[in-house]
Structure formats: C-alpha cells, structure tokens
Short mmCIF file of N, CA and C in Angstrom, two decimals:
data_model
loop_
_atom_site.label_atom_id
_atom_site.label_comp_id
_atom_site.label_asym_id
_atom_site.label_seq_id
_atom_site.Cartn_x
_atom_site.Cartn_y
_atom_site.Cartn_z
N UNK A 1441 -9.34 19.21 -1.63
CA UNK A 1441 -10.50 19.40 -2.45
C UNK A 1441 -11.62 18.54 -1.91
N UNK A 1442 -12.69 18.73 -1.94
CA UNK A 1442 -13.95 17.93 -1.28
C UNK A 1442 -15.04 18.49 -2.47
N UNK A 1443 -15.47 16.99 -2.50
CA UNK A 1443 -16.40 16.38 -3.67
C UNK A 1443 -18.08 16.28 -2.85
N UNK A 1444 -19.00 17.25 -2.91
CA UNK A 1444 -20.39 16.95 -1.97
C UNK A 1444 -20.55 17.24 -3.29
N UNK A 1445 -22.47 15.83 -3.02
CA UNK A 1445 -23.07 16.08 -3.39
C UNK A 1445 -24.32 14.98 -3.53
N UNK A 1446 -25.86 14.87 -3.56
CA UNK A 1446 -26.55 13.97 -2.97
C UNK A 1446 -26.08 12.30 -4.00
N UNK A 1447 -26.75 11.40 -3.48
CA UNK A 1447 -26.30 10.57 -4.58
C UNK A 1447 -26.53 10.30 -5.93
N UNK A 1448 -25.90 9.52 -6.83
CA UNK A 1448 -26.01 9.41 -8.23
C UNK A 1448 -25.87 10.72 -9.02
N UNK A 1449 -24.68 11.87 -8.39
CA UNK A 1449 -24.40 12.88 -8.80
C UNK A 1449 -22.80 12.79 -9.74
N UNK A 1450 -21.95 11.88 -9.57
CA UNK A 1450 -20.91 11.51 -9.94
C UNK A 1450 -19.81 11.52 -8.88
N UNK A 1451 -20.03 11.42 -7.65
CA UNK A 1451 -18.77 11.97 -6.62
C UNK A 1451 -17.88 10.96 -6.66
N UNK A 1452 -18.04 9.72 -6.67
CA UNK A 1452 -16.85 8.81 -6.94
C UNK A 1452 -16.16 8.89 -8.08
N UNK A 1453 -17.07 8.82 -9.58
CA UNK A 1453 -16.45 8.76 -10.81
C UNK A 1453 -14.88 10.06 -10.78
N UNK A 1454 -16.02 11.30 -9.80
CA UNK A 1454 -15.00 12.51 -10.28
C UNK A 1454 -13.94 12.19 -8.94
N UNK A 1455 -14.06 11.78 -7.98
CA UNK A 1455 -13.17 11.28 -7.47
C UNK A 1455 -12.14 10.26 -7.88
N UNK A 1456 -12.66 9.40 -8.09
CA UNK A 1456 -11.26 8.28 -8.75
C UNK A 1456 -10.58 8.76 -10.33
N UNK A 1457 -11.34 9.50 -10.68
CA UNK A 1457 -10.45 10.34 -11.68
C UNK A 1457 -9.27 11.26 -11.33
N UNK A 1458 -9.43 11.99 -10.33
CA UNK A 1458 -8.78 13.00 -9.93
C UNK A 1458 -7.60 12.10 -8.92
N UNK A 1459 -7.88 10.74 -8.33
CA UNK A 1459 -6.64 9.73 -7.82
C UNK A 1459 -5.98 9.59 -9.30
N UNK A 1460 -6.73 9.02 -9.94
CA UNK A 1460 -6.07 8.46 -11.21
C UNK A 1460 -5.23 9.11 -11.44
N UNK A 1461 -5.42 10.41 -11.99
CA UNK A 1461 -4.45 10.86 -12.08
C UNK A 1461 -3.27 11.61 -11.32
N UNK A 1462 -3.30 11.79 -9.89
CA UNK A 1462 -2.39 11.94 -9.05
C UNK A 1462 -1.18 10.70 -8.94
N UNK A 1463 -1.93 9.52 -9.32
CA UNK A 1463 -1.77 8.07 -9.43
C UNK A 1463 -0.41 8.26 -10.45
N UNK A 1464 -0.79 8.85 -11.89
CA UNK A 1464 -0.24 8.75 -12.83
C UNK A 1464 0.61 9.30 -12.90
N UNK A 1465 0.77 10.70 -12.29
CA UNK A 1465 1.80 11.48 -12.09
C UNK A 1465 3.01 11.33 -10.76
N UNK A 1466 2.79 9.89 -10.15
CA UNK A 1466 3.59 9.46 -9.61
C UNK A 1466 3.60 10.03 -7.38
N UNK A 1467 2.19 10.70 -7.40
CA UNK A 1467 1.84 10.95 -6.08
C UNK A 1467 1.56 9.05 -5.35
N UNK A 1468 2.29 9.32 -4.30
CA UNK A 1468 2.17 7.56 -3.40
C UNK A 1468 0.70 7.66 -2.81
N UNK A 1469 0.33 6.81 -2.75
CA UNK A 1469 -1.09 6.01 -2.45
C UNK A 1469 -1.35 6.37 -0.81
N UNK A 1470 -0.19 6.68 -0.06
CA UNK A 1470 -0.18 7.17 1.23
C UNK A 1470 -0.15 8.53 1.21
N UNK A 1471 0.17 9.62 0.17
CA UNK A 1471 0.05 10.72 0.05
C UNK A 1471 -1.16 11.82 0.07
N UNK A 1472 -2.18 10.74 0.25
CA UNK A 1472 -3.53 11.17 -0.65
C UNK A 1472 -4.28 10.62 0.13
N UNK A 1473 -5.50 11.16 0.53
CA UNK A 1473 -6.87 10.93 1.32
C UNK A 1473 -8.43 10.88 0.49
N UNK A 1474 -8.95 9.53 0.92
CA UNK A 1474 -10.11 9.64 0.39
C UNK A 1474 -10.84 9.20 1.14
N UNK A 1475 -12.08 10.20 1.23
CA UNK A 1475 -12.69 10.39 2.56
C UNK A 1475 -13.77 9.69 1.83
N UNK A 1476 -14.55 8.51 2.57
CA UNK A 1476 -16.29 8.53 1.75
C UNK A 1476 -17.53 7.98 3.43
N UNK A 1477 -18.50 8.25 3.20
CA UNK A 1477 -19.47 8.29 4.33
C UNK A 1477 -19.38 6.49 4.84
N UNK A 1478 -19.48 5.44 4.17
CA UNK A 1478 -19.46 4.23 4.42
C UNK A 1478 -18.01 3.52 3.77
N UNK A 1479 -18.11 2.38 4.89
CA UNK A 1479 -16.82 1.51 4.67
C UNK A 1479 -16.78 1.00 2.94
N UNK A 1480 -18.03 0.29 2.75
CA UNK A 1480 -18.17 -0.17 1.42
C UNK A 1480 -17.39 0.71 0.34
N UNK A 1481 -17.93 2.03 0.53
CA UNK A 1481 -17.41 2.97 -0.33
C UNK A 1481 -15.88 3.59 -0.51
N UNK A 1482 -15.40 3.45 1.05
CA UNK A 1482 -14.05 3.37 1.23
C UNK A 1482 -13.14 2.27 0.36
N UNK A 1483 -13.89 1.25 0.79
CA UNK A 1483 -13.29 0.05 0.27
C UNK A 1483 -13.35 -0.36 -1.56
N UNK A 1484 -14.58 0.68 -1.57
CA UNK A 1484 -14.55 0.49 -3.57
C UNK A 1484 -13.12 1.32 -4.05
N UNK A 1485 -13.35 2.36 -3.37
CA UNK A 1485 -12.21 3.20 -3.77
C UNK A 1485 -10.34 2.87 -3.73
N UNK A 1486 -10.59 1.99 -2.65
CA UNK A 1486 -8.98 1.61 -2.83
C UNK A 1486 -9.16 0.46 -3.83
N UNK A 1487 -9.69 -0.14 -4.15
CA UNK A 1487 -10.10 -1.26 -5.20
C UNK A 1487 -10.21 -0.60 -6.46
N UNK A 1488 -11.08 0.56 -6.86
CA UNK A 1488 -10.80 1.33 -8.24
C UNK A 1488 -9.47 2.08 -8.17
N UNK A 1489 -8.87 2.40 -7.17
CA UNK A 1489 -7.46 3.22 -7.23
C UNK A 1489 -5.99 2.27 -7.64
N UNK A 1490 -6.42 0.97 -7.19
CA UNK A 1490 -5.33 0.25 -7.17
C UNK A 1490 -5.49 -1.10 -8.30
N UNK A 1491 -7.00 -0.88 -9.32
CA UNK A 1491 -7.11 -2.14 -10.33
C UNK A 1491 -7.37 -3.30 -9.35
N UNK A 1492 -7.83 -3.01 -8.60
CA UNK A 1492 -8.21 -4.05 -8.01
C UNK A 1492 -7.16 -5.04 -7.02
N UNK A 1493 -5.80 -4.59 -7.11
CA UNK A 1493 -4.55 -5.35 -6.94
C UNK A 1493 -3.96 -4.96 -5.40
N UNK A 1494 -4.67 -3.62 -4.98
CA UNK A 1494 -3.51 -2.95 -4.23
C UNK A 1494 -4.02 -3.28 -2.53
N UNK A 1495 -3.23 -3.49 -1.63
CA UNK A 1495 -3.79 -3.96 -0.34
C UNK A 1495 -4.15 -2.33 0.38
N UNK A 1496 -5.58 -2.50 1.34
CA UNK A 1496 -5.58 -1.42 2.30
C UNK A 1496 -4.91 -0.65 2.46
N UNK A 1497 -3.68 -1.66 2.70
CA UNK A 1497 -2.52 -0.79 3.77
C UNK A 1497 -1.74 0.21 3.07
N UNK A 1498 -1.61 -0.01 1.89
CA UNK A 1498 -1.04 0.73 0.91
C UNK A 1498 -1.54 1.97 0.54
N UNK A 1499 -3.26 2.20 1.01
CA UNK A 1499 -3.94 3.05 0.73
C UNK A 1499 -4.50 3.38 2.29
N UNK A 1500 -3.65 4.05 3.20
CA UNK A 1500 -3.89 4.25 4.82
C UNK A 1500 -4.62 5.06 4.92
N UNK A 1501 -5.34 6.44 4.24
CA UNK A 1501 -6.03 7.23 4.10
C UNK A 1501 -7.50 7.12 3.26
N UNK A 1502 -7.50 5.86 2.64
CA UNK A 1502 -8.74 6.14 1.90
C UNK A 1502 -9.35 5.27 3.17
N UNK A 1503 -10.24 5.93 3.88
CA UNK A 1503 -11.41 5.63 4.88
C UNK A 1503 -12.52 6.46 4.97
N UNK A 1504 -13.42 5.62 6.13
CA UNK A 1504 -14.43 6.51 5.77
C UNK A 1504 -14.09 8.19 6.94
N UNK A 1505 -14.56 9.08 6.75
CA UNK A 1505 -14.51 10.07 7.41
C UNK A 1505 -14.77 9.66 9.11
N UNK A 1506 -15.61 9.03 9.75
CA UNK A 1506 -15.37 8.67 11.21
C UNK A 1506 -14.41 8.07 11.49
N UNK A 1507 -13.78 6.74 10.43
CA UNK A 1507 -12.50 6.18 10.78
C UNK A 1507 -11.55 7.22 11.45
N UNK A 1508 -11.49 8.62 9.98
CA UNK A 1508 -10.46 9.03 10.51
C UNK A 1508 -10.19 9.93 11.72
N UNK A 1509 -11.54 10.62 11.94
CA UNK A 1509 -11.92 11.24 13.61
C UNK A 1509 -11.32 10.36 14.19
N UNK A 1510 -12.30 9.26 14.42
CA UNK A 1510 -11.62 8.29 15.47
C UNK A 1510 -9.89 8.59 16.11
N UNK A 1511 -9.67 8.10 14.61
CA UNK A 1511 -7.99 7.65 14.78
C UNK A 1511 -7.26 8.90 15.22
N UNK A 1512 -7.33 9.93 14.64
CA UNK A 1512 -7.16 11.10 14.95
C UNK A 1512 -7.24 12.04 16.49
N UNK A 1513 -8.23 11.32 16.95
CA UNK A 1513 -8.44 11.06 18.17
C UNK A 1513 -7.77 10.37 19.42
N UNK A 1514 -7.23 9.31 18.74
CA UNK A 1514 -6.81 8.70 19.08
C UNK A 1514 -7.86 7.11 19.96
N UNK A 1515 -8.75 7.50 19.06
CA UNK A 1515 -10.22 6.51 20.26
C UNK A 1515 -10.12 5.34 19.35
N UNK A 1516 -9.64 4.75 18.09
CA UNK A 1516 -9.37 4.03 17.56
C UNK A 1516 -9.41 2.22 17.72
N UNK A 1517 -9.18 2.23 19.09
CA UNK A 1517 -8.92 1.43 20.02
C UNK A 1517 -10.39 0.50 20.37
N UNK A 1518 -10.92 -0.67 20.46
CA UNK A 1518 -12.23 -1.19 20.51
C UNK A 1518 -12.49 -0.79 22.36
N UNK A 1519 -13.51 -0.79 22.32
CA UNK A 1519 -13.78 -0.26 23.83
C UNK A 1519 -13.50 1.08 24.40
N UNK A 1520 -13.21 1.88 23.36
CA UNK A 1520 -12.70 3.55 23.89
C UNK A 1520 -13.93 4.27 23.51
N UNK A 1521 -14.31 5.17 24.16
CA UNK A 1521 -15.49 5.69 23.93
C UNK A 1521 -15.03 7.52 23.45
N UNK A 1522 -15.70 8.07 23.10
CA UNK A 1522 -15.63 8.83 22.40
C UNK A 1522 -15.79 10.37 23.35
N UNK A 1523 -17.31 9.77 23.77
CA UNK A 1523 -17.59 10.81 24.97
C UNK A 1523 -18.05 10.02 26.33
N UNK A 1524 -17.50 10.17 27.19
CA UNK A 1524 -18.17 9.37 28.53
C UNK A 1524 -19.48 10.49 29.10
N UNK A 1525 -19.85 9.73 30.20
CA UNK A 1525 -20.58 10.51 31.43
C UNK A 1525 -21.01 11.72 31.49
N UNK A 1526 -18.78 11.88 31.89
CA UNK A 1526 -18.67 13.02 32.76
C UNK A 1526 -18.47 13.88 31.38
N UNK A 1527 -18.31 13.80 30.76
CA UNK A 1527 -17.80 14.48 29.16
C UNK A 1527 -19.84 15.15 29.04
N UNK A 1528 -20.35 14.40 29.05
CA UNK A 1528 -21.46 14.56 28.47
C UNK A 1528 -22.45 15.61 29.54
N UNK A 1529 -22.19 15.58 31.16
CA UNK A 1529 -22.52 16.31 32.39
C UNK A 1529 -21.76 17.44 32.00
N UNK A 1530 -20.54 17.76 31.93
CA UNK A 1530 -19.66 18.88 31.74
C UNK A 1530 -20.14 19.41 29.86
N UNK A 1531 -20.30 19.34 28.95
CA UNK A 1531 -21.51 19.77 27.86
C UNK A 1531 -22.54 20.22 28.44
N UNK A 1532 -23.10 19.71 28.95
CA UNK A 1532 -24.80 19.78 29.07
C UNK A 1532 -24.44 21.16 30.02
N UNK A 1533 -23.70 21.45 31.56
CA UNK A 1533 -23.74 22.09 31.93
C UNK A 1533 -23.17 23.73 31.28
N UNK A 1534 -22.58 23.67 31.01
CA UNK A 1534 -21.39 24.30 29.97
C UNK A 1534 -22.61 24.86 28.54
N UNK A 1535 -23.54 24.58 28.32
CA UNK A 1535 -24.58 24.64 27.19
C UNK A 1535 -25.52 25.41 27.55
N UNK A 1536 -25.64 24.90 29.10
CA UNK A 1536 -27.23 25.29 29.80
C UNK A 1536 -28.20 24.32 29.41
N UNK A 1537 -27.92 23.04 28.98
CA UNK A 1537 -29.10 21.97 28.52
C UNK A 1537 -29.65 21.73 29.90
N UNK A 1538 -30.90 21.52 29.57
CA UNK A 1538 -31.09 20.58 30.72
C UNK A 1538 -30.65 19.40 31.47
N UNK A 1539 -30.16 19.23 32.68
CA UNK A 1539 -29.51 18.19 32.93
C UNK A 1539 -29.82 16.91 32.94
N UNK A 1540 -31.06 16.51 32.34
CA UNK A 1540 -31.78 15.91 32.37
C UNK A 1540 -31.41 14.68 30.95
N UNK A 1541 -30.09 15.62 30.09
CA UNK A 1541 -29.58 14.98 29.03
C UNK A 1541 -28.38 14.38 29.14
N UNK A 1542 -27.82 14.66 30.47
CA UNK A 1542 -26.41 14.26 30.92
C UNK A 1542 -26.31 13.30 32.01
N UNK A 1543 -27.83 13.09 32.54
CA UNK A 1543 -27.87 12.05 33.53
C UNK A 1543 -27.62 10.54 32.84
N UNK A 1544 -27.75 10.07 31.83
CA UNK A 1544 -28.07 9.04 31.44
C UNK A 1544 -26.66 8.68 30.93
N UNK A 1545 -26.05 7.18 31.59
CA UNK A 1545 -25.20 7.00 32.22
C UNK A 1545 -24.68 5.80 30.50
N UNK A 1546 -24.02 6.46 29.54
CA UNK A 1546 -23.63 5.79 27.94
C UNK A 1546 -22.93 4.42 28.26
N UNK A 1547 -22.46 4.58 29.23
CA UNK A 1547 -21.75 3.04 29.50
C UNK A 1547 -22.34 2.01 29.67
N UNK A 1548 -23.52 2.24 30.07
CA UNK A 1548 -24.72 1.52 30.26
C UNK A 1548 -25.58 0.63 29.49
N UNK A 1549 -25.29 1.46 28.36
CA UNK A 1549 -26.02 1.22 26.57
C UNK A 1549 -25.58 0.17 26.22
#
C-alpha cells in the first residue's frame, strides 16, 4: 500500500496507524516496510512504531526510500557509486543526448 501526498496531509498519522495495527495483530517489525523521503522521518517512524523503546535493527525496513535502492543495489557500501563515467557515456549514447553530458568525469566531483 503507498501513502502520497503533499505535506500536512496526514501520511504518517495514516501510516503509523496502519503499523499499529499490523503491530497488534502480531505481524514482526521485520515483516513490514516503511518507506519515507528523509532519514528524520524514517527514524520518527521506528520511534512511533516501537513507543519509543524499539532499536533500528528491529525495524530493518523502515528507511528512507534511497536507503533502500541503494541497498538493493547493492551500492550500500561508502565509496560505491551508483553510476560511473562509463555508465553515464553508455546512457548518453544509447539516448542520443548530447555527448557533451557524459564527458564530465563524476569521480571528479
């Protein structure tokens, strides 16, 4: 199920309701994903899911949505890049961009 919508619309409230009660009915804290745009928000959520008591780790899925690309990815890792160079030359050509967007060398940055 996925909760959009701009802010101060209720997406957390109706979110940690809908844990709550997965919560209550005895679904594990690793069973369940909660996706939110920033860490902060990640991090409220395992904090309202767990009373405040329950560690991260217990809650391996509530991250933010790039965390879980990342990891998923397997790029997780500090220093792994996502797209290199040649990733970005092979796009551009492959697109028809101008190459002029693939010259510029990200490792660099």
């Amino acid at each position: 199920m996925a909760c959009l919508g701009p802010p101060g619309t209720g997406k957390t409230t109706f979110g940690m309701r809908l844990v709550s009660g997965w919560l209550a009915h005895g679904t594990a804290p690793d069973d369940m994903a909660y996706l939110a745009f920033t860490k902060a928000a990640a991090k409220e959520a395992v904090s309202r899911a767990s009373d405040g008591s329950g560690a991260k780790e217990e809650y391996p899925w509530f991250r933010t949505i790039h965390s879980l690309c990342y990891s998923l990815l397997r790029r997780d890792r500090p220093g792994v890049r996502v797209m290199t160079s040649a990733d970005l030359r092979k796009f551009a050509e492959h697109s028809g961009m101008d190459g002029a967007y693939a010259v510029q060398d990200w490792e660099d940055l």
